[in-house]
Amino acid sequence: MKYIVILLLAAFVSNAQIRKEQLDLMPWPQNINLTSGTFMLTKQFKVNITGNSDARLFIGTTNFLRRLDSRTGLFLGQEYVTKINEFPEAELLINCGRKGKVGLNEDESYQLSIVSGKITLNATNDLGALHGLETLLQLMQNNGTSFYFPAVEITDSPRFTWRGLMIDAARHFQPVDVIKRNLNAMASMKMNVFHWHLVDDQGWRIEIKKHPKLTQLASDGDYYTQEEIKNIVKYADERGIMVVPEIDIPGHASALLSVYPEIGSKQSVGMPYTVGRRSGIYDSALDPTNPKTYQLLGEIFDEVCPLFTSKYFHIGGDENNGKEWNANPAIEEFKKGNKITSNHDLQTYFNMKLIPMLKKHDKRLMGWEEIMTKDMSKDAIIHAWRGGNEGVTPGGALITAAKNGYNTILSNGYYIDLMLSVDGHYLNDPLPKNIALSPEEKARILGGEAAMWSELVTPLNIDSRIWPRTAAIAERLWSNDTITDLNSMHRRLKVISSRLEEVGVMHIRNKEVILRNITNHQDTRALNDFTNICEPLKNYKRNGGGKKYFMYSPLTLFADACTADASDAYDFNKAVNQYLENKSPENQIVVTSFFRKWIAMNNDLIALSANAPLIQPVLLMSNNLSMISKQLLLAIEEKQNIDKKALNELLEQLTIRNSADVELAVYASLKRLL
Amino acid sequence: MKYIVILLLAAFVSNAQIRKEQLDLMPWPQNINLTSGTFMLTKQFKVNITGNSDARLFIGTTNFLRRLDSRTGLFLGQEYVTKINEFPEAELLINCGRKGKVGLNEDESYQLSIVSGKITLNATNDLGALHGLETLLQLMQNNGTSFYFPAVEITDSPRFTWRGLMIDAARHFQPVDVIKRNLNAMASMKMNVFHWHLVDDQGWRIEIKKHPKLTQLASDGDYYTQEEIKNIVKYADERGIMVVPEIDIPGHASALLSVYPEIGSKQSVGMPYTVGRRSGIYDSALDPTNPKTYQLLGEIFDEVCPLFTSKYFHIGGDENNGKEWNANPAIEEFKKGNKITSNHDLQTYFNMKLIPMLKKHDKRLMGWEEIMTKDMSKDAIIHAWRGGNEGVTPGGALITAAKNGYNTILSNGYYIDLMLSVDGHYLNDPLPKNIALSPEEKARILGGEAAMWSELVTPLNIDSRIWPRTAAIAERLWSNDTITDLNSMHRRLKVISSRLEEVGVMHIRNKEVILRNITNHQDTRALNDFTNICEPLKNYKRNGGGKKYFMYSPLTLFADACTADASDAYDFNKAVNQYLENKSPENQIVVTSFFRKWIAMNNDLIALSANAPLIQPVLLMSNNLSMISKQLLLAIEEKQNIDKKALNELLEQLTIRNSADVELAVYASLKRLL
């Protein structure tokens, strides 16, 4: 008979009073006051909007109704919301005073009140109202037969005004549907800035009508048309999200220079630029001494700026290694003639030329922290990103920028492509309590941004790299700085992960696609079990200096099915901690059940591998783990003496890099058991 | 210990000689000659193209390389194919003489030869070469460590020139990504016509620049821009697929008339038209006596025709019930004045006015069979669709059309939205052997088209309604008419279903999404087991005359997770047949294992339902099935006397319509066991 593990992702609840800590809210609201009673959801449920509202709230409310309906199967009768005051007797009343302005420092607060039979959502403007609707969806409970909301009073507003996600659509192109489902997910986590990294060494992704060659020659056919960009900006605006485009210059310019080598800094014209096919930092840089450089950039900005409604334009500015500038005598000459003593200052010279080009379109320049030099305009926004990997104090540029009078945002600590645990991202506060800044300086720290670089992500695996972990970053940027309990965060993140499917995120379903490919469409359960204790190599170790994968290589392997924060590893590590504290039979059985699972898993993987070449690379690890598990079972259950040295050797073998490109996330706990 | 059922979807093969009937080809090629030996696939694999080729084959070959790479994880080194004769020493040589013309009656043949170390693909033009690459991908085999192709000689070409799929994007809008992944799937099944049903009572889905109100007022924001349409036409052309647009007139016009009621046939202007929100046939019809009708249609055609490269334009013409015409005295007057004696003839009058409007853009008119009247131009293509449901001989119009001198295609028997078994579609031949037609008449039967009407499909469930079953229709239209073995078709269809994931089809992954929603993100296995013996109500019974669901209702329920041809039901029915023929212990155990599975399933569903209201509607059926299973176990295994009458009553209860909107696909076999 089949044995079912019933995963009570949402804890069973009767209509009895729920406790605050049982709510699955993320980001956690500023004030929650649970009162008594419940609001029962029925087929008759309707919404009425009053105040000054327009399309954004109508669309948002319609989407809210559809999501409520798809989750409950109630076939609600209210169709498309298109006007105010349509159903004055409705059970959900939304009132907001005016249309919000998507951008920084707008009031995003809301007040939500639920009592039996009536829900009231008030907000200064529609942006706050949209946030309130997301909270309402997260509040929904159910028993075995009905859906309902607990009676509650919530007042809420964000801590930071910049709560962003950056997606690199240049290295691996991300089609419109990928962007849209991520915008949906961002809105559900109350994030409000989508930073769109649109060009890099590996591709030029924006249609430029005056320069069609840019996409003809440097996009491999993968780019956004201007219409698509405008459409996405509108789609984001409907969800309260500002879109900040990035054109990364003067470095990261191989794609641009492959089309217009004449504005590159290479000394010899006999060495053409080509579109990058691998990861890593390229030397290619625009020539800041060439007037043609600025003419072309001006023409590009003239087309790109009007596509976006945001006041901010990101010009990149990172990782220009200066090699081409140093090697070019004419550029060296120019520096001398203009009393420019460093490449950094030369880059500032370049950046300052961009400011008026952007100002013409009412845009403010922002850039990665390297743009911050003594002559840089105070009007620029500094995007802090570097840390230990780059040999500097993590996020140090954020503090320096705030002290030097710049508005600034933090991405160091939010690099989700590093595949590190969500715990670190969650506890990474742009404004820690003990920070030595004046109130004015603190006010310049606008918030932060998760950064999804795309060397190793395709439309198939990108969702599982961004979600659900970015929800924890969203909470850091929205909620009170006292909300730091990791256990609570992990518990809620599990539920949020499920809920993200509702808005179209594909992290769960696409993992199954990868597993089916690896198993050659055999049963995926054993392989799935293994993904739950393995994590992709961290800190850019997977792609060995950018040499292993090409940008056009599909990513459909075991490491692509694995994620950071492997779920069983999290549970096993907890179980080992408890067992080592107290070797009770109950604690022992939790630990040993994992060993049994892994022994069975290994047997299954061996059986499956007879018809699935892609399983071969993981067999070495699963075999070792199975042998270790057997020995530990003997030691723990039978109190047998085992050969600890041999076992340690087996365990250490698990740390040797192998072709599966993952690390065993239970390694440390196993080591502690030995 | 966990018990794993290893689903050997692809039978295990060593490198030993494979037999022809083990190949998983679909549609089955005209000639296959397996020789001895194999071609081993390695990381060094490359392709070279010679002859006269251009972008279409370059893109197709690049896509081929990516699919090969994603399936094998080999990280092939060849990047984007952009020119001929790049790697003369490559292992795969493709040669084709010229660029093919997407459309009817083009040569689509190819010859594929595989020997150890060398693959040769020859075709008259690139369309045939693309088909050959699909066959090659289907030929791939593997053992436990490698991927390889069997040595083989194949010559192949299609039986019919029109192998189509229609998608209704009007009733439920289907975004660009849904269309694109279906085009990928069509190409993989060598289908060559995408018929795009773009407008209907429930929505106007094409941007018309001169008449922006059409999408502003009658699309709920869900429509294709002209740029998107051009982009899809190009995408289809790259895959050898012609796109035939349909603007359905003069009936099915509620959306159009909600914007321009003045060209409607309603007698009183005080009864406005509205966009349809439900299924069913609407009365609304354009006024064929009003010159403004033709002026507007002309303006629409002037914008829509140039977006498409196809020579054919579908004007619908179906299901105009004539009620508005009959009720309008001015129209009755017009008929008398023009000696038009029937509404049918009035519609011909209307249709004939469209012909020059289309001819202006070099398009030929086609329409559903109702357009065929004695005065209709012989230049029109007749699309046969009606059958028993409409009280006529199934597909009779196809024969009549061929006899009357019209080119014609068949959709009767290919209505995949009826949720009938694939067997019927598969055996439905547009040109059965015994057909009483002359060779000239036969030649007018161009082929057929699967029809995916979208009353009950959304982007979430549409894939599982179209695929894999449409692959069987593709085989009917491509392969020799002697290829009719149902067992072989079912065996191959299972493999093809898995392979369709490779091109982006979401039928498998999106089913899991629906199951997770129903179970409230608990374990989905029991519910999945139940979907494998239940099928959605057939023949439009699900939506009770169009009254149950609105067009904006999400479809996320049990019936949406179920499909026609429930897989376990297929296996159970087979097992019962075998058992009734021979009550051997082996045959008995196959049958009784199903009963055990269903008893366990029911227990699991009851447990899950405590936290999942959406499971409630299926419990009645699963409970009954469990009780029946228990009784049958007693009868079969313990030879106990059971109360057959009570059991029969239980069984008959299963046929009563309940809120789960499905039927139990094992009902007939259970009845036979009693």
Coordinates of N, CA and C in Angstrom, one line a residue, chain A residues 85-183:
Chain A
N85 N -17.4 52.5 -7.3 CA -18.8 52.4 -6.7 C -19.8 51.6 -7.4
E86 N -19.3 50.4 -7.9 CA -20.2 49.6 -8.7 C -21.1 48.7 -7.8
F87 N -20.5 48.3 -6.7 CA -21.3 47.4 -5.7 C -21.2 48.0 -4.3
P88 N -22.0 49.1 -4.0 CA -21.8 49.7 -2.7 C -22.0 48.7 -1.5
E89 N -22.8 47.6 -1.8 CA -23.0 46.7 -0.7 C -22.0 45.6 -0.6
A90 N -20.9 45.7 -1.4 CA -19.9 44.6 -1.4 C -19.3 44.4 -0.1
E91 N -18.7 43.2 0.1 CA -18.1 42.9 1.4 C -16.7 43.4 1.6
L92 N -16.0 43.6 0.5 CA -14.7 44.2 0.5 C -14.8 45.6 0.0
L93 N -14.5 46.6 0.8 CA -14.5 48.0 0.4 C -13.1 48.5 0.3
I94 N -12.7 49.1 -0.8 CA -11.4 49.6 -1.0 C -11.6 51.1 -1.2
N95 N -10.9 51.9 -0.4 CA -10.9 53.3 -0.6 C -9.5 53.9 -0.7
C96 N -9.3 54.7 -1.7 CA -8.0 55.4 -1.7 C -8.2 56.8 -2.3
G97 N -7.4 57.7 -1.8 CA -7.6 59.1 -2.1 C -7.2 59.6 -3.4
R98 N -6.1 59.0 -4.0 CA -5.6 59.5 -5.3 C -4.8 58.4 -5.9
K99 N -4.4 58.7 -7.2 CA -3.6 57.8 -7.9 C -2.1 58.0 -7.4
G100 N -1.5 56.9 -7.1 CA -0.1 57.0 -6.6 C 0.9 57.2 -7.8
K101 N 2.1 57.7 -7.4 CA 3.1 57.9 -8.5 C 4.1 56.8 -8.2
V102 N 4.3 56.0 -9.2 CA 5.3 54.9 -9.1 C 6.7 55.6 -9.1
G103 N 7.5 55.3 -8.1 CA 8.8 55.9 -8.0 C 9.2 55.9 -6.5
L104 N 10.2 56.8 -6.2 CA 10.7 56.8 -4.9 C 9.9 57.7 -4.0
N105 N 9.9 57.4 -2.7 CA 9.4 58.3 -1.6 C 7.9 58.6 -1.8
E106 N 7.2 57.7 -2.4 CA 5.7 57.8 -2.5 C 5.2 57.1 -1.2
D107 N 4.0 57.6 -0.8 CA 3.4 56.9 0.4 C 2.8 55.6 -0.1
E108 N 3.3 54.5 0.5 CA 2.8 53.1 0.1 C 2.0 52.5 1.2
S109 N 1.6 53.3 2.2 CA 0.9 52.7 3.4 C -0.5 52.2 3.1
Y110 N -1.0 51.4 3.9 CA -2.4 50.9 3.8 C -2.9 50.5 5.2
Q111 N -4.2 50.5 5.4 CA -4.8 50.0 6.6 C -5.8 48.9 6.2
L112 N -5.7 47.8 6.8 CA -6.7 46.7 6.5 C -7.4 46.3 7.7
S113 N -8.7 46.2 7.6 CA -9.5 45.8 8.7 C -10.5 44.7 8.3
I114 N -10.4 43.6 9.0 CA -11.3 42.5 8.7 C -12.2 42.2 9.9
V115 N -13.5 42.2 9.7 CA -14.4 41.7 10.8 C -15.4 40.7 10.1
S116 N -16.2 40.1 10.8 CA -17.1 39.1 10.3 C -18.0 39.9 9.3
G117 N -18.0 39.5 8.0 CA -18.9 40.1 7.0 C -18.4 41.3 6.3
K118 N -17.3 41.9 6.7 CA -16.9 43.1 6.1 C -15.3 43.3 6.2
I119 N -14.8 43.6 5.0 CA -13.3 43.9 5.0 C -13.2 45.3 4.4
T120 N -12.3 46.1 5.1 CA -12.1 47.5 4.7 C -10.6 47.7 4.4
L121 N -10.3 48.2 3.3 CA -8.9 48.5 2.9 C -8.8 50.0 2.6
N122 N -8.1 50.7 3.4 CA -7.9 52.1 3.1 C -6.4 52.4 2.8
A123 N -6.2 53.3 1.9 CA -4.8 53.7 1.5 C -4.9 55.1 1.0
T124 N -3.7 55.8 1.2 CA -3.6 57.2 0.6 C -3.8 57.1 -0.9
N125 N -3.2 56.1 -1.5 CA -3.2 56.0 -2.9 C -3.3 54.5 -3.3
D126 N -3.4 54.3 -4.6 CA -3.7 52.9 -5.1 C -2.5 52.0 -4.9
L127 N -1.3 52.6 -4.8 CA -0.1 51.7 -4.6 C -0.2 51.0 -3.2
G128 N -0.6 51.8 -2.2 CA -0.8 51.2 -0.9 C -2.0 50.2 -1.0
A129 N -3.0 50.5 -1.7 CA -4.2 49.6 -1.8 C -3.7 48.2 -2.4
L130 N -2.9 48.3 -3.4 CA -2.4 47.0 -4.0 C -1.6 46.2 -3.0
H131 N -0.8 46.9 -2.2 CA -0.1 46.1 -1.2 C -1.1 45.5 -0.2
G132 N -2.1 46.2 0.1 CA -3.1 45.7 1.1 C -3.8 44.4 0.5
L133 N -4.0 44.4 -0.8 CA -4.7 43.3 -1.4 C -3.8 42.1 -1.3
E134 N -2.5 42.3 -1.5 CA -1.5 41.2 -1.4 C -1.5 40.6 0.1
T135 N -1.6 41.5 1.0 CA -1.6 41.1 2.4 C -2.9 40.2 2.7
L136 N -4.0 40.7 2.1 CA -5.3 40.0 2.2 C -5.2 38.6 1.7
L137 N -4.6 38.5 0.5 CA -4.4 37.1 -0.1 C -3.6 36.2 0.8
Q138 N -2.6 36.8 1.4 CA -1.7 36.0 2.3 C -2.4 35.6 3.6
L139 N -3.4 36.4 4.0 CA -4.1 36.1 5.2 C -5.1 35.0 5.1
M140 N -5.4 34.6 3.9 CA -6.5 33.6 3.7 C -6.2 32.3 4.4
Q141 N -7.2 31.7 5.1 CA -7.0 30.4 5.8 C -8.1 29.5 5.2
N142 N -8.0 28.2 5.6 CA -9.0 27.3 5.2 C -9.1 26.2 6.2
N143 N -10.2 25.5 6.3 CA -10.4 24.3 7.0 C -10.6 23.2 5.9
G144 N -11.3 22.2 6.2 CA -11.5 21.1 5.2 C -12.6 21.4 4.2
T145 N -13.4 22.5 4.5 CA -14.5 22.7 3.6 C -14.6 24.2 3.1
S146 N -14.0 25.1 3.8 CA -14.2 26.5 3.5 C -12.9 27.3 3.5
F147 N -13.0 28.5 2.9 CA -11.9 29.5 3.0 C -12.4 30.7 3.8
Y148 N -11.5 31.3 4.5 CA -12.0 32.4 5.4 C -10.7 33.3 5.7
F149 N -11.0 34.4 6.2 CA -10.0 35.3 6.7 C -10.2 35.5 8.2
P150 N -9.1 35.6 9.0 CA -9.2 35.9 10.4 C -9.5 37.4 10.6
A151 N -10.3 37.7 11.6 CA -10.5 39.1 11.9 C -9.2 39.7 12.4
V152 N -8.9 40.9 11.8 CA -7.6 41.5 12.1 C -7.6 43.0 11.8
E153 N -6.7 43.7 12.5 CA -6.5 45.1 12.1 C -5.0 45.2 11.7
I154 N -4.7 45.7 10.5 CA -3.3 45.8 10.1 C -3.0 47.2 9.6
T155 N -2.0 47.8 10.1 CA -1.5 49.1 9.5 C -0.1 48.8 9.1
D156 N 0.3 49.3 7.9 CA 1.5 48.8 7.3 C 2.1 49.9 6.4
S157 N 3.4 49.9 6.3 CA 4.1 50.8 5.4 C 5.6 50.3 5.3
P158 N 6.3 50.7 4.2 CA 7.6 50.1 4.0 C 8.7 50.9 4.8
R159 N 9.7 50.2 5.2 CA 10.9 50.8 5.9 C 11.8 51.5 4.8
F160 N 12.0 50.9 3.7 CA 12.8 51.5 2.7 C 12.0 51.8 1.4
T161 N 12.4 52.8 0.7 CA 11.6 53.2 -0.5 C 12.1 52.5 -1.8
W162 N 13.3 51.9 -1.7 CA 13.9 51.2 -2.9 C 14.0 49.7 -2.5
R163 N 13.1 48.9 -3.1 CA 13.0 47.5 -2.8 C 13.1 46.8 -4.1
G164 N 14.3 46.5 -4.6 CA 14.5 46.1 -6.0 C 14.9 44.7 -6.2
L165 N 14.7 44.3 -7.5 CA 15.3 43.1 -8.0 C 15.9 43.5 -9.4
M166 N 17.2 43.1 -9.6 CA 17.8 43.2 -10.9 C 17.8 41.9 -11.6
I167 N 17.4 41.9 -12.9 CA 17.6 40.7 -13.7 C 18.5 41.1 -14.9
D168 N 19.5 40.3 -15.0 CA 20.5 40.4 -16.1 C 19.9 39.7 -17.3
A169 N 19.4 40.4 -18.3 CA 18.8 39.8 -19.5 C 19.8 39.8 -20.6
A170 N 21.0 40.2 -20.3 CA 22.0 40.3 -21.4 C 22.8 39.0 -21.6
R171 N 23.3 38.4 -20.5 CA 24.2 37.2 -20.7 C 23.3 36.0 -21.2
H172 N 22.3 35.7 -20.4 CA 21.3 34.8 -21.0 C 20.0 35.6 -21.2
F173 N 19.5 35.7 -22.4 CA 18.3 36.5 -22.6 C 17.1 35.9 -21.8
Q174 N 16.3 36.8 -21.3 CA 15.1 36.3 -20.6 C 13.9 36.9 -21.3
P175 N 13.1 36.1 -21.9 CA 12.0 36.6 -22.7 C 10.9 37.3 -21.9
V176 N 10.0 38.0 -22.6 CA 9.0 38.8 -22.0 C 8.2 38.1 -20.9
D177 N 7.9 36.8 -21.2 CA 7.1 36.1 -20.2 C 7.8 35.8 -18.9
V178 N 9.2 35.7 -19.0 CA 10.0 35.5 -17.8 C 9.9 36.8 -17.0
I179 N 10.1 37.9 -17.6 CA 10.1 39.2 -17.0 C 8.7 39.4 -16.3
K180 N 7.7 39.1 -17.0 CA 6.3 39.4 -16.5 C 6.0 38.6 -15.2
R181 N 6.4 37.3 -15.3 CA 6.0 36.5 -14.1 C 6.9 36.9 -12.9
N182 N 8.1 37.4 -13.1 CA 8.9 38.0 -12.0 C 8.3 39.3 -11.5
L183 N 7.8 40.1 -12.4 CA 7.1 41.3 -11.9 C 5.9 41.0 -11.1

